Short mmCIF file of C-alpha atoms in Angstrom, two decimals:
data_model
loop_
_atom_site.label_atom_id
_atom_site.label_comp_id
_atom_site.label_asym_id
_atom_site.label_seq_id
_atom_site.Cartn_x
_atom_site.Cartn_y
_atom_site.Cartn_z
CA MET G 1 0.00 0.00 0.00
CA ASN G 2 1.45 3.41 -0.93
CA LYS G 3 1.55 6.33 1.47
CA SER G 4 -1.41 8.18 -0.08
CA SER G 5 -3.60 5.07 0.20
CA LEU G 6 -2.51 4.61 3.79
CA ARG G 7 -3.36 8.24 4.62
CA ARG G 8 -6.79 7.85 3.00
CA GLY G 9 -7.40 4.66 5.00
CA LEU G 10 -6.36 6.29 8.27
CA GLY G 11 -8.55 9.29 7.51
CA PHE G 12 -11.55 7.07 6.86
CA SER G 13 -10.97 5.17 10.11
CA ALA G 14 -10.64 8.42 12.05
CA SER G 15 -13.92 9.64 10.57
CA ILE G 16 -15.69 6.48 11.79
CA VAL G 17 -14.22 6.92 15.28
CA LEU G 18 -15.19 10.61 15.33
CA ALA G 19 -18.76 9.88 14.18
CA ALA G 20 -19.11 7.16 16.81
CA GLY G 21 -17.77 9.56 19.43
CA LEU G 22 -20.27 12.23 18.43
CA ALA G 23 -23.14 9.74 18.57
CA LEU G 24 -22.02 8.49 21.97
CA ALA G 25 -21.60 11.99 23.34
CA SER G 26 -25.05 13.02 22.11
CA THR G 27 -26.78 10.01 23.65
CA PRO G 28 -28.61 10.96 26.88
CA ALA G 29 -26.82 9.53 29.87
CA GLN G 30 -29.19 7.47 32.05
CA ALA G 31 -32.25 9.00 30.38
CA SER G 32 -35.60 7.82 31.66
CA GLU G 33 -37.26 5.20 29.51
CA ARG G 34 -40.61 6.33 30.98
CA PRO G 35 -40.40 9.99 32.04
CA LEU G 36 -44.09 9.89 33.01
CA ASP G 37 -46.13 7.01 34.42
CA ILE G 38 -49.89 6.93 34.95
CA THR G 39 -50.48 5.49 38.43
CA GLY G 40 -54.30 5.47 38.43
CA TYR G 41 -57.55 6.86 37.06
CA GLN G 42 -60.54 8.55 38.65
CA VAL G 43 -63.82 8.09 36.78
CA SER G 44 -67.36 7.92 38.14
CA ASP G 45 -69.95 5.29 37.31
CA ILE G 46 -72.70 6.57 35.01
CA THR G 47 -76.46 6.14 35.43
CA VAL G 48 -78.52 6.22 32.25
CA GLY G 49 -82.17 7.23 32.27
CA ASP G 50 -82.31 8.32 28.63
CA SER G 51 -80.59 7.55 25.35
CA ASN G 52 -78.77 10.86 24.93
CA CYS G 53 -75.06 10.98 24.15
CA ARG G 54 -73.02 12.56 26.93
CA TYR G 55 -69.62 13.59 28.25
CA PHE G 56 -67.90 12.23 31.33
CA THR G 57 -64.71 13.32 33.07
CA VAL G 58 -61.60 11.19 33.47
CA THR G 59 -58.69 12.24 35.71
CA ALA G 60 -55.36 10.43 35.87
CA SER G 61 -52.80 10.58 38.65
CA THR G 62 -49.21 10.52 37.40
CA LYS G 63 -45.61 10.10 38.56
CA VAL G 64 -42.77 11.82 36.73
CA GLU G 65 -39.00 11.40 36.71
CA SER G 66 -36.62 14.28 37.41
CA ASP G 67 -35.80 14.73 33.71
CA PHE G 68 -39.47 15.03 32.66
CA LEU G 69 -40.37 18.08 30.55
CA ASP G 70 -43.76 17.51 28.94
CA SER G 71 -46.11 14.83 27.66
CA TYR G 72 -48.80 14.19 25.09
CA GLY G 73 -51.03 11.19 24.73
CA SER G 74 -54.38 9.53 24.26
CA VAL G 75 -56.37 7.24 26.55
CA GLU G 76 -58.73 4.59 25.21
CA ILE G 77 -62.23 3.95 26.59
CA THR G 78 -63.34 0.41 25.79
CA ARG G 79 -66.16 -2.07 26.41
CA LYS G 80 -65.77 -5.80 25.76
CA GLY G 81 -62.47 -5.01 24.03
CA GLY G 82 -64.05 -2.62 21.53
CA ASN G 83 -63.21 1.07 21.38
CA VAL G 84 -66.02 3.31 22.64
CA SER G 85 -64.26 6.65 22.93
CA SER G 86 -60.87 8.23 23.56
CA LEU G 87 -59.50 11.36 25.15
CA SER G 88 -56.31 13.30 24.54
CA PHE G 89 -54.15 15.11 27.07
CA HIS G 90 -51.13 17.35 27.38
CA GLY G 91 -48.89 17.83 30.38
CA ARG G 92 -48.49 16.19 33.76
CA LYS G 93 -51.95 16.87 35.19
CA ILE G 94 -54.34 14.76 33.15
CA THR G 95 -58.02 15.70 33.24
CA SER G 96 -60.17 15.43 30.16
CA ARG G 97 -63.73 14.75 29.04
CA ALA G 98 -64.68 11.71 26.99
CA PHE G 99 -67.79 11.48 24.81
CA PHE G 100 -69.94 8.40 24.27
CA CYS G 101 -73.47 7.35 23.29
CA PRO G 102 -75.03 4.67 25.52
CA SER G 103 -77.57 3.88 22.80
CA ASP G 104 -74.62 2.69 20.67
CA SER G 105 -72.29 1.14 23.24
CA GLY G 106 -74.83 -0.19 25.76
CA LEU G 107 -74.85 -0.85 29.49
CA GLY G 108 -72.32 -2.73 31.59
CA THR G 109 -68.61 -2.77 32.32
CA TYR G 110 -66.29 -0.21 30.71
CA GLN G 111 -62.54 0.35 30.99
CA VAL G 112 -60.31 3.42 30.94
CA GLY G 113 -56.80 2.71 29.64
CA PRO G 114 -54.33 1.82 28.25
CA ALA G 115 -52.72 5.09 27.15
CA ASP G 116 -50.29 5.80 24.30
CA LEU G 117 -47.72 8.32 25.49
CA GLU G 118 -45.10 10.64 24.08
CA ALA G 119 -43.06 11.95 27.00
CA GLU G 120 -40.37 14.59 26.48
CA TYR G 121 -37.31 14.57 28.73
CA GLU G 122 -34.23 16.75 29.22
CA TYR G 123 -30.63 15.58 29.14
CA PHE G 124 -27.14 17.07 29.18
CA ASP G 125 -25.25 16.71 25.91
CA SER G 126 -21.63 16.36 27.05
CA TYR G 127 -20.23 16.90 23.55
CA PHE G 128 -21.92 20.25 22.98
CA GLU G 129 -21.93 20.97 26.74
CA GLU G 130 -25.55 22.04 26.81
CA TYR G 131 -28.95 20.73 27.78
CA SER G 132 -31.16 19.29 25.10
CA SER G 133 -34.39 17.30 24.90
CA ASP G 134 -35.73 14.16 23.31
CA SER G 135 -38.93 12.10 23.45
CA SER G 136 -39.81 8.58 24.49
CA TYR G 137 -42.82 6.73 22.99
CA TYR G 138 -44.52 3.91 24.89
CA THR G 139 -47.83 2.44 26.08
CA ASP G 140 -48.92 2.72 29.71
CA TYR G 141 -51.16 -0.24 30.58
CA THR G 142 -52.68 1.19 33.75
CA SER G 143 -56.47 0.83 33.62
CA LYS G 144 -59.62 1.21 35.68
CA THR G 145 -63.06 -0.36 35.40
CA PHE G 146 -66.25 1.66 35.68
CA TYR G 147 -69.91 0.92 35.06
CA VAL G 148 -72.68 2.36 32.91
CA ARG G 149 -75.97 1.35 34.52
CA GLY G 150 -79.54 1.72 33.37
CA LYS G 151 -81.86 3.35 35.88
CA ALA G 152 -84.06 0.71 37.51
CA LYS G 153 -87.47 1.15 39.10
CA SER G 154 -89.76 -1.23 40.96
CA SER G 155 -93.19 -1.60 42.54
CA LEU G 156 -94.81 -3.89 45.08
CA SER G 157 -98.45 -4.79 45.65
CA ALA G 158 -99.95 -6.80 48.51
CA LYS G 159 -103.20 -8.72 48.96
CA ARG G 160 -104.37 -10.30 52.20
CA SER G 161 -106.45 -13.44 52.48
CA GLY G 162 -106.96 -14.43 56.08
CA SER G 163 -103.56 -14.95 57.66
CA LYS G 164 -101.72 -14.96 54.34
CA VAL G 165 -100.32 -12.01 52.39
CA ALA G 166 -99.53 -12.35 48.68
CA LEU G 167 -96.77 -10.00 47.53
CA THR G 168 -96.24 -9.26 43.84
CA ALA G 169 -93.22 -7.34 42.58
CA LYS G 170 -92.50 -5.74 39.23
CA ALA G 171 -89.29 -4.15 37.96
CA GLN G 172 -88.08 -2.25 34.91
CA VAL G 173 -84.74 -0.90 33.75
CA TYR G 174 -83.95 1.73 31.14
CA ILE G 175 -82.38 0.20 28.02
CA PRO G 176 -80.77 2.97 25.91
CA GLU G 177 -80.63 0.81 22.78
CA LYS G 178 -84.44 0.45 22.96
CA TYR G 179 -85.01 4.10 23.96
CA ARG G 180 -87.37 3.03 26.74
CA TYR G 181 -87.83 1.13 29.99
CA ALA G 182 -88.11 -2.63 29.63
CA GLN G 183 -88.82 -5.62 31.87
CA TYR G 184 -85.99 -6.17 34.31
CA ASN G 185 -85.20 -9.78 35.20
CA ALA G 186 -83.33 -8.82 38.32
CA VAL G 187 -81.23 -11.34 40.21
CA SER G 188 -81.46 -11.72 44.02
CA ALA G 189 -84.38 -9.33 44.45
CA LYS G 190 -85.38 -9.30 48.11
CA PHE G 191 -88.88 -9.23 49.57
CA GLN G 192 -88.49 -7.50 52.92
CA VAL G 193 -90.63 -6.81 55.99
CA LYS G 194 -90.08 -3.96 58.42
CA SER G 195 -88.86 -5.10 61.81
CA GLY G 196 -88.52 -2.23 64.25
CA SER G 197 -86.40 0.42 62.52
CA SER G 198 -84.77 -2.01 60.06
CA TRP G 199 -85.79 -4.32 57.22
CA LYS G 200 -85.65 -8.11 57.36
CA THR G 201 -85.42 -10.18 54.18
CA LEU G 202 -88.20 -12.72 53.84
CA LYS G 203 -87.05 -14.27 50.58
CA SER G 204 -84.63 -13.64 47.70
CA VAL G 205 -85.89 -14.37 44.20
CA ASN G 206 -84.94 -13.91 40.55
CA LEU G 207 -87.54 -12.03 38.53
CA LYS G 208 -88.95 -13.56 35.34
CA ASN G 209 -90.59 -11.38 32.71
CA GLY G 210 -89.97 -8.53 35.13
CA LYS G 211 -92.17 -10.06 37.85
CA ALA G 212 -92.04 -12.21 40.98
CA SER G 213 -94.52 -13.26 43.66
CA VAL G 214 -94.29 -14.70 47.12
CA THR G 215 -96.88 -15.55 49.78
CA VAL G 216 -96.11 -15.10 53.48
CA LYS G 217 -98.07 -16.25 56.50
CA GLN G 218 -98.67 -13.24 58.74
CA SER G 219 -101.82 -12.60 60.76
CA LYS G 220 -100.76 -9.10 61.88
CA LYS G 221 -100.55 -6.05 59.68
CA LYS G 222 -96.99 -5.51 58.50
CA THR G 223 -95.12 -3.21 56.12
CA TYR G 224 -93.33 -4.71 53.12
CA ARG G 225 -91.02 -3.56 50.35
CA LEU G 226 -88.92 -4.90 47.48
CA TYR G 227 -85.18 -4.24 47.35
CA ILE G 228 -83.05 -5.01 44.26
CA PRO G 229 -79.27 -4.57 44.65
CA LYS G 230 -77.28 -2.93 41.87
CA ALA G 231 -75.85 -5.00 39.05
CA SER G 232 -73.03 -4.21 36.64
CA TRP G 233 -75.60 -2.85 34.17
CA ALA G 234 -78.53 -1.70 36.37
CA THR G 235 -78.90 0.54 39.41
CA SER G 236 -80.37 -0.61 42.70
CA THR G 237 -84.02 0.10 43.37
CA ILE G 238 -86.37 0.07 46.36
CA SER G 239 -90.11 -0.01 45.87
CA LYS G 240 -92.55 2.08 47.84
CA ALA G 241 -93.50 0.35 51.08
CA VAL G 242 -96.97 -1.21 51.34
CA SER G 243 -98.83 -2.24 54.50
CA LYS G 244 -101.21 -5.13 54.66
#
């Protein structure tokens, strides 16, 4: 190899070393992979008594690293794995309003999260001896379950025949897809009798075709009611008390 070829080879090698040095110097030292983490969500359950579309508020609590500068992202709202809505945010304090239509997405269990994040962080560039910034892109899988419930309502009637009282209960729940109240086949509905200042359960039943009946043996006049606990897709309801 002649001297000029050798010089060209050495120059090329030096260029590679210099480029590698510049890249190494510009790489953030110990930069955070996740400058911002979502640690939890606050979202209220929703009661539906009509089929109107509506907004609801979602707030996220976050934790940031010392090199955090800013963040952008979007949070998914899903039901049964399908996207219902999404909300976007900017900054560390995350509060935003999501929009959905219960007549389209229905009643039941919903989920907030995961979130796709772009988090900007600061680092010191030792080669240029100045602070600079870069961004990290990742998915935060924090989530929270909430419920969209139809408003339920119930009634109770009583008929006495001698020492026996026949109690008949009816229940309905608002179904946004149907734009009306419909028969509610509630589970573990409780026929109750007043005992002092509290209520005692006589029998728990499952309603069929939105109805249920029970006959109790009681010679004295008593006060009765029907209580239906909340479900994942329907609110609780207590009928008006009846005395017989």
